[in-house]
Coordinates of C-alpha atoms and ligand atoms in Angstrom, one line a residue:
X12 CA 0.0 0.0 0.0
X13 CA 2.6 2.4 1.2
X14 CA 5.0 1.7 -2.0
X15 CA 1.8 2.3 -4.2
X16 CA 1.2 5.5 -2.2
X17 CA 4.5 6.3 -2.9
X18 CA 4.9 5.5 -7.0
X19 CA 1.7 7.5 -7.1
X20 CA 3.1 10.9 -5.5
X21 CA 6.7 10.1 -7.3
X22 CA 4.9 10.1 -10.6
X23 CA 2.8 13.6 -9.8
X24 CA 5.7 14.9 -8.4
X25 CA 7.2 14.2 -12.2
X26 CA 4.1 15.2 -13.8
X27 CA 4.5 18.7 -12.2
X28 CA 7.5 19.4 -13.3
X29 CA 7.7 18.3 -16.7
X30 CA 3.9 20.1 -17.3
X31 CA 3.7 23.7 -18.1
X32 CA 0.9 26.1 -16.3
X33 CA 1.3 29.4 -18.5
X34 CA 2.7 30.1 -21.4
X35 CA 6.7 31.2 -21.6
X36 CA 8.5 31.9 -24.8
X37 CA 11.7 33.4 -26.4
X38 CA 12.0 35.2 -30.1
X39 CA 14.7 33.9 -32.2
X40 CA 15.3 37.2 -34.0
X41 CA 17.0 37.6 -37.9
X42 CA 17.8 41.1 -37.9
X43 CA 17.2 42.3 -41.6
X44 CA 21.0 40.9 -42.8
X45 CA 19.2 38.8 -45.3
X46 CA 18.9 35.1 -45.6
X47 CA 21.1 32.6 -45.3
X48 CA 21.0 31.4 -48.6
X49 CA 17.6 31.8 -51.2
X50 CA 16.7 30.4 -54.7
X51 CA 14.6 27.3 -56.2
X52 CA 15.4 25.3 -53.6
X53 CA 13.5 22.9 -50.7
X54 CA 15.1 19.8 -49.5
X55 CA 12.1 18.8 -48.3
X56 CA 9.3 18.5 -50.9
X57 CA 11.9 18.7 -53.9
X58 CA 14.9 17.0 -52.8
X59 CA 17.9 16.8 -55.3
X60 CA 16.7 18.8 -57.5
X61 CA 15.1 22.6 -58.3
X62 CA 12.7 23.4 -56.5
X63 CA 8.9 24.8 -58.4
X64 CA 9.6 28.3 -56.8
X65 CA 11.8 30.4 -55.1
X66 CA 12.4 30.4 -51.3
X67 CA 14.5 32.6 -48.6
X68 CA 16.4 30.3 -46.0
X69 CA 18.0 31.0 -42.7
X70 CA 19.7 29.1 -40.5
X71 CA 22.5 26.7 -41.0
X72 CA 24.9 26.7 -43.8
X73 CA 24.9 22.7 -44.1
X74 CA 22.1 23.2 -46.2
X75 CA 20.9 22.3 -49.8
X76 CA 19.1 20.7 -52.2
X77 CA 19.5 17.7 -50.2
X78 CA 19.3 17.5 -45.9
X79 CA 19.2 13.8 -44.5
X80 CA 19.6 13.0 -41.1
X81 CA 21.0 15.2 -38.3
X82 CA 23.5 16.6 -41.4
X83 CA 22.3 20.2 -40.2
X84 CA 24.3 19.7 -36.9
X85 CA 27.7 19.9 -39.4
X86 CA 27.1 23.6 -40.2
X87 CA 30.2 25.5 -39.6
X88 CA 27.9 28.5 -38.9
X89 CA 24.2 29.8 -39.0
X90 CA 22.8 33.1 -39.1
X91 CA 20.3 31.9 -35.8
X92 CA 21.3 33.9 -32.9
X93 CA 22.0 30.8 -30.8
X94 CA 25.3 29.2 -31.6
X95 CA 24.1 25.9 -31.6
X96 CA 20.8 26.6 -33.2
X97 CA 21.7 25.2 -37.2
X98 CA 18.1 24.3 -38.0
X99 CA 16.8 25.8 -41.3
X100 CA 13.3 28.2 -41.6
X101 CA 12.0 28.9 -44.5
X102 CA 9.5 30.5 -46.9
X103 CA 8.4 31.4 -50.7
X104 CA 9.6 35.0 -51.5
X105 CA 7.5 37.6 -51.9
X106 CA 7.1 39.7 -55.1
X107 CA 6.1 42.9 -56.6
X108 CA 4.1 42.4 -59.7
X109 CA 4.2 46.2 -61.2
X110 CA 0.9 46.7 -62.7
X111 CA 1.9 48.9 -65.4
X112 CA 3.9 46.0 -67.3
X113 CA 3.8 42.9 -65.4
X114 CA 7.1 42.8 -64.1
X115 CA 8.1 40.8 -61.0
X116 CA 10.7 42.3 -58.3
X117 CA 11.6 40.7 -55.0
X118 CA 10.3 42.4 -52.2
X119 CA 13.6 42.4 -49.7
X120 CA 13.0 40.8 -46.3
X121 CA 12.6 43.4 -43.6
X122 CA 13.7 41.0 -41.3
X123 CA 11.9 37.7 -39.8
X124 CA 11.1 36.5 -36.2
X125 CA 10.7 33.0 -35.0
X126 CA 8.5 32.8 -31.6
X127 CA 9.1 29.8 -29.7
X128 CA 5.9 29.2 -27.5
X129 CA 6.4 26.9 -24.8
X130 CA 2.4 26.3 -24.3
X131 CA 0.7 25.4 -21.2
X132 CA 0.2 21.3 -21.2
X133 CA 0.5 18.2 -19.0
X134 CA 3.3 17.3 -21.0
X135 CA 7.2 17.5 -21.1
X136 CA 7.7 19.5 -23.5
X137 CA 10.8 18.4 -25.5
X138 CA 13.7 19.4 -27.8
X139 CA 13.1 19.0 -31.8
X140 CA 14.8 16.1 -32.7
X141 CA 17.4 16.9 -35.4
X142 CA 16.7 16.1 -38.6
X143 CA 12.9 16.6 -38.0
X144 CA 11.1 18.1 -41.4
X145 CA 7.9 20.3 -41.0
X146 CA 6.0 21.8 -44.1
X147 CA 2.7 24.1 -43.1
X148 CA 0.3 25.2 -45.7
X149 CA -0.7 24.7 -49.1
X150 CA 1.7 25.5 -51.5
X151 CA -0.6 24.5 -54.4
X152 CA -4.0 26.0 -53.1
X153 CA -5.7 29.2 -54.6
X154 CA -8.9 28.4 -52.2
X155 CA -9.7 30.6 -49.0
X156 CA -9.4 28.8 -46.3
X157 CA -12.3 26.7 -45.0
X158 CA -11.6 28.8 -41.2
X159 CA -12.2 32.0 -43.0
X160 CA -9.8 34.8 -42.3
X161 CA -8.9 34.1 -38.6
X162 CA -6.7 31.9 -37.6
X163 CA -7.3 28.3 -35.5
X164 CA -4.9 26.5 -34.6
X165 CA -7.4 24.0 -32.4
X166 CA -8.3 20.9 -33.8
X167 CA -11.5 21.3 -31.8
X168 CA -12.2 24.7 -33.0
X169 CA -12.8 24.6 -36.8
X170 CA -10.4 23.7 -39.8
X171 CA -6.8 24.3 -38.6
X172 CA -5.6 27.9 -40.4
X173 CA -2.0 28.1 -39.6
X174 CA -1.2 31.0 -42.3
X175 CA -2.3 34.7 -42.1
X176 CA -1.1 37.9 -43.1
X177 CA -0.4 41.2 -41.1
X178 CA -0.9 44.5 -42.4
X179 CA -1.2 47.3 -39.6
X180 CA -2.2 50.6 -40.9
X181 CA -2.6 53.7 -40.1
X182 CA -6.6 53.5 -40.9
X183 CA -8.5 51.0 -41.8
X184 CA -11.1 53.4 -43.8
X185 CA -11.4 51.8 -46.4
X186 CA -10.8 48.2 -45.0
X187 CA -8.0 46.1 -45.9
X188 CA -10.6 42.9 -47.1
X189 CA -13.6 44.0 -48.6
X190 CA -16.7 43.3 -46.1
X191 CA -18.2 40.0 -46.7
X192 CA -15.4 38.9 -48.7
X193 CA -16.1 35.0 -49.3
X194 CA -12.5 34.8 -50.4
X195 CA -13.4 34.3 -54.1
X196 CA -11.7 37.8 -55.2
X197 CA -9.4 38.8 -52.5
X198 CA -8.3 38.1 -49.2
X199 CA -10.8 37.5 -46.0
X200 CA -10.3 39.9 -42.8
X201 CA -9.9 38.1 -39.3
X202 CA -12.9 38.8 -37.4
X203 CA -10.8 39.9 -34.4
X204 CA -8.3 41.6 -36.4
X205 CA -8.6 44.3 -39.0
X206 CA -5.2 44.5 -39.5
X207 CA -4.7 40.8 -40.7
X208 CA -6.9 38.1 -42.6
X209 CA -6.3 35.6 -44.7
X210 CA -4.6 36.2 -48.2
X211 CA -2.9 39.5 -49.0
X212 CA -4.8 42.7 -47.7
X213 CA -6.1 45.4 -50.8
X214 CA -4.2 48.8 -48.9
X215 CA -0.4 49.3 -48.0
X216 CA 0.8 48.9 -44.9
X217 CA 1.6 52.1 -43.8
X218 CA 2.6 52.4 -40.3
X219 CA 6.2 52.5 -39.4
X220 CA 8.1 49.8 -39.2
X221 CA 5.5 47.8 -39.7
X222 CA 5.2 46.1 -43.6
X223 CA 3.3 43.3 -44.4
X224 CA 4.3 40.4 -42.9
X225 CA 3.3 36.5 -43.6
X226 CA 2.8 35.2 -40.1
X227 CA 2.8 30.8 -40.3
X228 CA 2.5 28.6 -37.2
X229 CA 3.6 24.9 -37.1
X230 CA 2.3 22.4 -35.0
X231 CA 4.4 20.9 -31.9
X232 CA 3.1 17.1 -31.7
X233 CA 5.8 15.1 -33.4
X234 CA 5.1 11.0 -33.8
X235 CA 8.4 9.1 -33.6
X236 CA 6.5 6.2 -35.1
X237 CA 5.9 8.4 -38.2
X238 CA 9.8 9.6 -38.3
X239 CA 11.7 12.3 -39.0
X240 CA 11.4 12.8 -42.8
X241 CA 7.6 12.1 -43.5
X242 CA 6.6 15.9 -43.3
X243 CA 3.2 14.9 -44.3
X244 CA 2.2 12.5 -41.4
X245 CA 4.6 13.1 -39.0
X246 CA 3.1 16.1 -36.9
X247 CA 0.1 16.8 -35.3
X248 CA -2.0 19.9 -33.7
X249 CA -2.2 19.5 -29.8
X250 CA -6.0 19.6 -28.1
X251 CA -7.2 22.0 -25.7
X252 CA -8.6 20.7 -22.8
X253 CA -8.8 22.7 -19.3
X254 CA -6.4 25.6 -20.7
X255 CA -3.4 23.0 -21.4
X256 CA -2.7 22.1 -25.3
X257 CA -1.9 18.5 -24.9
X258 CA -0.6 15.9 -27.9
X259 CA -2.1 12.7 -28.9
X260 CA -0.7 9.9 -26.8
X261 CA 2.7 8.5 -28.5
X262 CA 3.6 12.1 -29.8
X263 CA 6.5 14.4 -28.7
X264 CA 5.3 17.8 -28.0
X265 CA 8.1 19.9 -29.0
X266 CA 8.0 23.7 -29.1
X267 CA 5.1 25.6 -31.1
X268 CA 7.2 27.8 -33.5
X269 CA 5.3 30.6 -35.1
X270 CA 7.3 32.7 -38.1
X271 CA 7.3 36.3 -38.7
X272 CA 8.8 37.1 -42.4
X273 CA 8.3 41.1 -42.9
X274 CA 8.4 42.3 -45.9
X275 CA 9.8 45.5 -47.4
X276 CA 6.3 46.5 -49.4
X277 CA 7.1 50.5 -48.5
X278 CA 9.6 50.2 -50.9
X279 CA 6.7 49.7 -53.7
X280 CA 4.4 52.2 -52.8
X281 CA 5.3 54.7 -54.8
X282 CA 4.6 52.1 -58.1
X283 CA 0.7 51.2 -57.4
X284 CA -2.3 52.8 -56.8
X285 CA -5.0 51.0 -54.3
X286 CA -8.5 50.3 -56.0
X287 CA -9.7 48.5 -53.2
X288 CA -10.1 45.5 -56.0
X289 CA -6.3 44.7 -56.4
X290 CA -2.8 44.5 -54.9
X291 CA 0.5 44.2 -56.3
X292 CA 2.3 41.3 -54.5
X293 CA 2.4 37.7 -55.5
X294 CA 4.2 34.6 -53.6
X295 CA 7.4 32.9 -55.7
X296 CA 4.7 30.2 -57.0
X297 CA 2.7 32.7 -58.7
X298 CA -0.1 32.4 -55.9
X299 CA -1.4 36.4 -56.0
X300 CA -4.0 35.2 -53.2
X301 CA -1.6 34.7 -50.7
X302 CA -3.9 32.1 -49.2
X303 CA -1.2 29.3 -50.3
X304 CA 1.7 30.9 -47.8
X305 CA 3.6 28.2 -46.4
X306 CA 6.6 27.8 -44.4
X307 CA 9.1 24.6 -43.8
X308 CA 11.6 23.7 -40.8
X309 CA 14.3 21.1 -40.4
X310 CA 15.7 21.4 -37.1
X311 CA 19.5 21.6 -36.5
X312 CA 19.0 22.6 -32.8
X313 CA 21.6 20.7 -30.3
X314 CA 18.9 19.3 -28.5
X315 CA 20.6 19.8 -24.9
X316 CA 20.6 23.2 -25.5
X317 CA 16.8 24.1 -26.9
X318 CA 15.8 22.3 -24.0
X319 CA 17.5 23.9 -22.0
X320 CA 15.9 26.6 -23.5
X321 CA 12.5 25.4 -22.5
X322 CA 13.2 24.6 -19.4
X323 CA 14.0 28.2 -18.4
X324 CA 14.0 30.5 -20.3
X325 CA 11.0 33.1 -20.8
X326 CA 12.6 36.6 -22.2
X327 CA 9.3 36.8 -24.8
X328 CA 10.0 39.5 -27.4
X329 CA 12.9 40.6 -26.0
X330 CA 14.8 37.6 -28.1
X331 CA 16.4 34.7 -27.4
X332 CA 20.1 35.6 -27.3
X333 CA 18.8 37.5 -24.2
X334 CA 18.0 33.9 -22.7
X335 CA 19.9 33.5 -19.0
X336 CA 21.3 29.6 -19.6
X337 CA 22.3 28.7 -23.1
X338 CA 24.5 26.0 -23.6
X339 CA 27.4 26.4 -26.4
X340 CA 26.6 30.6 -26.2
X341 CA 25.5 33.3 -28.3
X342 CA 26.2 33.1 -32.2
X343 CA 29.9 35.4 -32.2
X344 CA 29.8 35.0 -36.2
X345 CA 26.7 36.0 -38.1
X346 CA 27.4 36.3 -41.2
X347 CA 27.2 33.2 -42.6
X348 CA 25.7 32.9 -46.2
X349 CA 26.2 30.5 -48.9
X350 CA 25.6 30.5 -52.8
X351 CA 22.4 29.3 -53.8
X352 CA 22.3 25.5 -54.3
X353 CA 20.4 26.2 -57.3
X354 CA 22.5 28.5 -59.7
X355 CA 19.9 30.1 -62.4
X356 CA 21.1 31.0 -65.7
X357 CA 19.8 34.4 -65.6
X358 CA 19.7 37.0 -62.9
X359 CA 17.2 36.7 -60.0
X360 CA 17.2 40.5 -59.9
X361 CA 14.1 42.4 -61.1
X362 CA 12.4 43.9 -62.8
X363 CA 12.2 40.1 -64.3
X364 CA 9.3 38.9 -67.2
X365 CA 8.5 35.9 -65.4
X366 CA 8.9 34.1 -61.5
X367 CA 12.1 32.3 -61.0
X368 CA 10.6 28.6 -62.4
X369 CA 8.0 30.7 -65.0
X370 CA 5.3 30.1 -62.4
X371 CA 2.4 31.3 -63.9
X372 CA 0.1 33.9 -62.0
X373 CA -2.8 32.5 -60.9
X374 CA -5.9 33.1 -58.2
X375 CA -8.8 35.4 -57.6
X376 CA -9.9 34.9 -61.5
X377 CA -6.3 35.7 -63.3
X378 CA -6.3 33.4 -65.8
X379 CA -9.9 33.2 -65.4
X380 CA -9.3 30.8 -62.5
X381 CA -10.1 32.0 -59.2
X382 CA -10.8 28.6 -57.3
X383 CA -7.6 27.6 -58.1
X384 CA -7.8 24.3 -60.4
X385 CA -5.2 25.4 -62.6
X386 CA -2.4 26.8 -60.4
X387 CA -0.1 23.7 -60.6
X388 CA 3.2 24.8 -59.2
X389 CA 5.9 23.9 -61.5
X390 CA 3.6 24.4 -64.8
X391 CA 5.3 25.4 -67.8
X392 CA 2.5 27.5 -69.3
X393 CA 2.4 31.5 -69.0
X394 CA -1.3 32.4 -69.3
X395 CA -1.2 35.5 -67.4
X396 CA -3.0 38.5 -68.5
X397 CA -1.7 41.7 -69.7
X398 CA 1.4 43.2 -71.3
X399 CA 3.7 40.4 -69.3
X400 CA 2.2 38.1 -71.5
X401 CA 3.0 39.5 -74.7
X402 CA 7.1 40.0 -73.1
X403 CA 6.6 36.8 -72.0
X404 CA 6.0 35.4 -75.0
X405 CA 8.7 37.4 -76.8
X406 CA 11.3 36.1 -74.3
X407 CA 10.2 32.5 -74.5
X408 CA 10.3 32.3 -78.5
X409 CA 13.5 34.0 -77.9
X410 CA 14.9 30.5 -76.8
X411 CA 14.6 31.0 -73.1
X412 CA 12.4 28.1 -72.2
X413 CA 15.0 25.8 -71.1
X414 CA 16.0 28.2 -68.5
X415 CA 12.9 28.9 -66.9
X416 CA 13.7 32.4 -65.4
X417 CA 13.1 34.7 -68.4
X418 CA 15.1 37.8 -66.1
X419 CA 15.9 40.9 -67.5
X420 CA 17.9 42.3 -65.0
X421 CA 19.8 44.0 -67.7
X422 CA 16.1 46.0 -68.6
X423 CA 18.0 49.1 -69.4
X424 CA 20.3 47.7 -71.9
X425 CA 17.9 44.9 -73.1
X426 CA 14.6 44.5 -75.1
X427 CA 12.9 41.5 -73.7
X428 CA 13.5 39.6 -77.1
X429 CA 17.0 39.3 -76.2
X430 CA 17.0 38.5 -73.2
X431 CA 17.5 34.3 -72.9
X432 CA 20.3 32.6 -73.4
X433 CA 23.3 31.6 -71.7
X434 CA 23.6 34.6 -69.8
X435 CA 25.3 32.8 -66.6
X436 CA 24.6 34.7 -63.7
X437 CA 24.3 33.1 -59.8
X438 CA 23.7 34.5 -56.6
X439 CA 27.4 35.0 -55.5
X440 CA 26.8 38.6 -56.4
X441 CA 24.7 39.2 -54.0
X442 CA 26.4 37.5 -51.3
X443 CA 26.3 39.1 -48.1
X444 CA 24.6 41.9 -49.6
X445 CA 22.0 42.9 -47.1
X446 CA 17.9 44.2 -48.5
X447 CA 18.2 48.1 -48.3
X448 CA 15.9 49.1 -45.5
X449 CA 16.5 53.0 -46.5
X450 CA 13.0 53.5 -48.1
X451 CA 10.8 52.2 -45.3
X452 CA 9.1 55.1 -43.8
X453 CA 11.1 57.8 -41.5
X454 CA 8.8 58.7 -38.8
X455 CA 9.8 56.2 -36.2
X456 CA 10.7 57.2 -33.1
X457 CA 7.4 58.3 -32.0
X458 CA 5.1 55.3 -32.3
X459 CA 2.7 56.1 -30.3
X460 CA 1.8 58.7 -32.3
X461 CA 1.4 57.8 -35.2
X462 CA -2.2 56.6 -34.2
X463 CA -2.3 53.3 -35.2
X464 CA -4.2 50.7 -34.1
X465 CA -1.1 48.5 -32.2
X466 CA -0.2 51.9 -30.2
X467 CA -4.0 52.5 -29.4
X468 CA -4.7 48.9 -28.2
X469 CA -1.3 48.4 -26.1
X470 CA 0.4 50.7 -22.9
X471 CA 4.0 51.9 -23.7
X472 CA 6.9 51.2 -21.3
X473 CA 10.0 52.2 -21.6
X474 CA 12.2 50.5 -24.3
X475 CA 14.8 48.2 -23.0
X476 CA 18.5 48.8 -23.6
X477 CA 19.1 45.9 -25.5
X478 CA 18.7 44.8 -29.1
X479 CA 16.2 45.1 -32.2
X480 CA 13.1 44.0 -30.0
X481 CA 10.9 44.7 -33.2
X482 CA 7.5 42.9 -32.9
X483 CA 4.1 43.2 -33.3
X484 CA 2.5 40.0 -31.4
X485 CA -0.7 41.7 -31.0
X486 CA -2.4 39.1 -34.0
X487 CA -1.2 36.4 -30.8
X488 CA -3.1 38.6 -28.7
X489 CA -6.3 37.9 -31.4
X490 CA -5.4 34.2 -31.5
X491 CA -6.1 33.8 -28.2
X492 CA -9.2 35.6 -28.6
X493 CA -10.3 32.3 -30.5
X494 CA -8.5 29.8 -28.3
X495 CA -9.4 30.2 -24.5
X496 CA -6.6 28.3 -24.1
X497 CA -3.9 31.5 -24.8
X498 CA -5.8 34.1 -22.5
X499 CA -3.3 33.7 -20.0
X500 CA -0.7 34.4 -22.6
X501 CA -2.5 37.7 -23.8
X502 CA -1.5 39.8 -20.9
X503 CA 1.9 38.1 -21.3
X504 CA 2.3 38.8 -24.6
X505 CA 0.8 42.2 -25.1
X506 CA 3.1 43.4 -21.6
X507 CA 6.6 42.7 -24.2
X508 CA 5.2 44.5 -27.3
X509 CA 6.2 48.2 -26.3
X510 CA 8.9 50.7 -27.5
X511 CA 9.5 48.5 -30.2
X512 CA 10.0 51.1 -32.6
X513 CA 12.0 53.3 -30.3
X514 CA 14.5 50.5 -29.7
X515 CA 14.4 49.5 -33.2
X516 CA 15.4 52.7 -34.1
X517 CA 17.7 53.5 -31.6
X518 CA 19.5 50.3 -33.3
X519 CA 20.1 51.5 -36.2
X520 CA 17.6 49.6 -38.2
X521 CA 15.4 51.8 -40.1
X522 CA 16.7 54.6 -42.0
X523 CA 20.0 52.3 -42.8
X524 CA 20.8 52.6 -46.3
Ligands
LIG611 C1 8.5 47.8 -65.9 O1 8.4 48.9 -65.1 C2 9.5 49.1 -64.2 C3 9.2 50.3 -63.3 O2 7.9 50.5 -63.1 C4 10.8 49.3 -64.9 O3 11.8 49.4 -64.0 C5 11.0 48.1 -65.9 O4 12.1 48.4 -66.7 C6 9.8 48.0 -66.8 N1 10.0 46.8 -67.6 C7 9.6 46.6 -68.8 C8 9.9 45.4 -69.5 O5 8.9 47.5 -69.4

């Protein structure tokens, strides 16, 4: 009796302090100094060879167009703040599709976030085992999401919606998703959110600091049964039940990682004019809905030190290289970048006639299409509408076909009918070259200000000393305001998001050219 009593309080004692009762997390920032590496690549759902559209990549520099096993952990260096953090994120590019002739430009990344959320559960929440591959969203889809424009990440709660877009503005008169929008012809607002919804909003961001950012969330059950490489099977979405998020039995729970790409749009401003019918930007596989954003993860973490990590550390938005016990240390060398793995033949640069991989444009009735039926991802066709079409054309019966990346980032020197062959150009150019963040807008320091609605929702405090703490978590804040389960993290959450903009100024990250 006794030795039962006992096993039963030496297994609660356990329980306790492997469960989690509120919400602790840590930013693992990228300050704007580009990718890693970037180009047609994705060792996950194209491995060995091209990849159907172009991606950004950070992280470790033992990547490319192949990753098996733990071969991540033989990085000699990542661009992650954490030393021994050589996992790979990444996402499709974002481009600017000039609506005076078609062209495609990349929009530079403003700089990306990756939260780790350590959720409340009654499990032991564990490292990511290395090697583990994770793909989240629908590359392929031109459909709005069956959630609608908010985002669930609760199997219990609806369709699981894992992908959104932020916009914050300075008004939202006219709104950034048309009213009733059934997601046919342009994006879908979040009920609980103007300032984000589900595809790519119809205004420009135009607060400071602030662009448009694609926000993705992956899911933290792993199944070892399943293994490391099947990304399609391999993860699931925990349950809510009593406030914890708990995984199906046999799973892992390993940390909820949510990304943050911004994008530079400012910089395109001055080249469109809202409508309130259409917008400029398109994703690398020609997706102009946005609803088909997606983001991948192989994890090169040394798992002793992410759990660690988890175990105690709980800076929030301040960032992770601000955590007080990190085994191996902070990242002393961050500029690590390598070549694409995928060398194009012609220049990545824009203005360019087609996407890198001729993805045709497709969604919200280009091509005549808007459910989405015809946007294969890697499909050799260019049926887009307008004046691209006819360059297009010119530069494919120029002989360019075999290349697939019609670029004509010699415009000023060029006519589109010469531009195709055997113009050899790769990404070494580029190489360390950080995205010019001189043209976001210069009116910075005083956020709370500049009236929008982040400042008006959230209390300033003074802005901490230390680093780039550039975030806007408030769409968390709306998450939980669909999953009970998180309002323990609002307060949390919104109490890190302040002086962002003073700090990030003070660091020398806007107005850089
Ligand atoms: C398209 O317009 C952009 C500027 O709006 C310009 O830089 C580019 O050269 C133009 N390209 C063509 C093919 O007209």
């Amino acid at each position: 009796m006794r030795a039962t009593i006992t096993t039963v309080l030496a297994s609660i004692a356990t329980l306790a302090a492997a469960a989690q009762n509120e919400r602790t997390f840590a930013v693992l920032r990228f300050d704007g100094d580009g990718f890693m590496t970037e180009g047609r690549v994705d060792p996950i759902i194209n491995p060995g060879t091209a990849a159907s559209h172009f991606h950004g990549i950070m992280g470790g520099n033992a990547f490319g167009t192949i990753v098996v096993g733990d071969q991540l952990l033989s990085s000699t260096c990542t661009n992650a703040k954490i030393k021994n953090d050589k996992s790979n994120y990444w996402a499709p590019q974002v481009y600017f599709q000039d609506p005076k002739n078609g062209t495609f430009t990349k929009v530079p990344l403003f700089y990306m976030n990756v939260y780790y959320f350590f959720e409340p559960t009654d499990d032991e929440i564990k490292s990511f085992p290395p090697g583990l591959k994770m793909v989240v969203g629908d590359a392929k889809t031109r459909d709005p999401p069956a959630f609608g424009g908010g985002s669930n990440l609760n199997p219990d709660s609806g369709p699981i919606q894992p992908v959104q877009f932020t916009c914050p503005r300075t008004s939202y008169n006219p709104p950034s998703y048309p009213a009733d929008s059934d997601g046919s012809m342009a994006g879908m607002q979040d009920p609980h959110n103007q300032g984000a919804g589900a595809g790519f909003p119809l205004y420009p961001c135009d607060t400071s600091g602030a662009p448009l950012r694609a926000d993705i969330h992956f899911p933290s059950c792993y199944n070892p049964e399943v293994g490391l490489e099947d990304y399609k099977n391999n993860m699931a979405w925990p349950t809510v039940t009593n406030g914890k998020q708990n995984c199906p039995s046999g799973h892992i729970h390993v940390p909820h990682i949510f990304f943050e790409l911004y994008w530079n749009t400012p910089k395109f401003d001055h080249l469109w004019t809202p409508d309130g019918k259409n917008q400029p930007f398109v994703l690398a596989n020609g997706d102009r809905t946005g609803f088909s954003s997606h983001a991948d993860f192989i994890s090169g973490w040394d798992e002793t030190t992410l759990k660690t990590i988890i175990d105690t550390c709980n800076v929030g938005s301040i960032g992770m290289q601000t955590c007080p016990d990190i085994p191996g240390g902070l990242n002393t060398d961050m500029n690590c970048k390598i070549d694409s793995p995928i060398v194009e033949t012609l220049s990545l640069e824009g203005p360019l006639l087609a996407l890198p991989g001729n993805n045709p444009v497709s969604g919200w009735g280009v091509n005549g299409d808007s459910s989405g039926s015809g946007s294969s991802d890697d499909a050799g066709s260019y049926p887009a509408s307008g004046t691209v079409q006819q360059s297009t054309a010119k530069a494919t019966s120029a002989g360019s076909q075999a290349t697939s990346n019609t670029a004509i980032s010699d415009a000023q020197t060029s006519s589109p009918a010469e531009v195709s062959v055997g113009h050899s150009v790769g990404l070494g150019g580029q190489k360390g070259k950080a995205p010019s963040t001189s043209e976001l807008p210069e009116a910075v320091g005083n956020y709370a200000t500049t009236g929008t609605v982040v400042a008006a929702d959230q209390p300033s405090i003074p802005a901490a000393a230390n680093g780039p703490a550039v975030s806007t978590v408030w769409d968390i804040v709306t998450v939980t305001q669909t999953q009970t389960v998180y309002a323990e993290a609002s307060a949390h959450v919104k109490r890190q998001n302040h002086g962002h903009l003073a700090r990030h100024r003070r660091s020398g990250h806007l107005g850089r050219s």
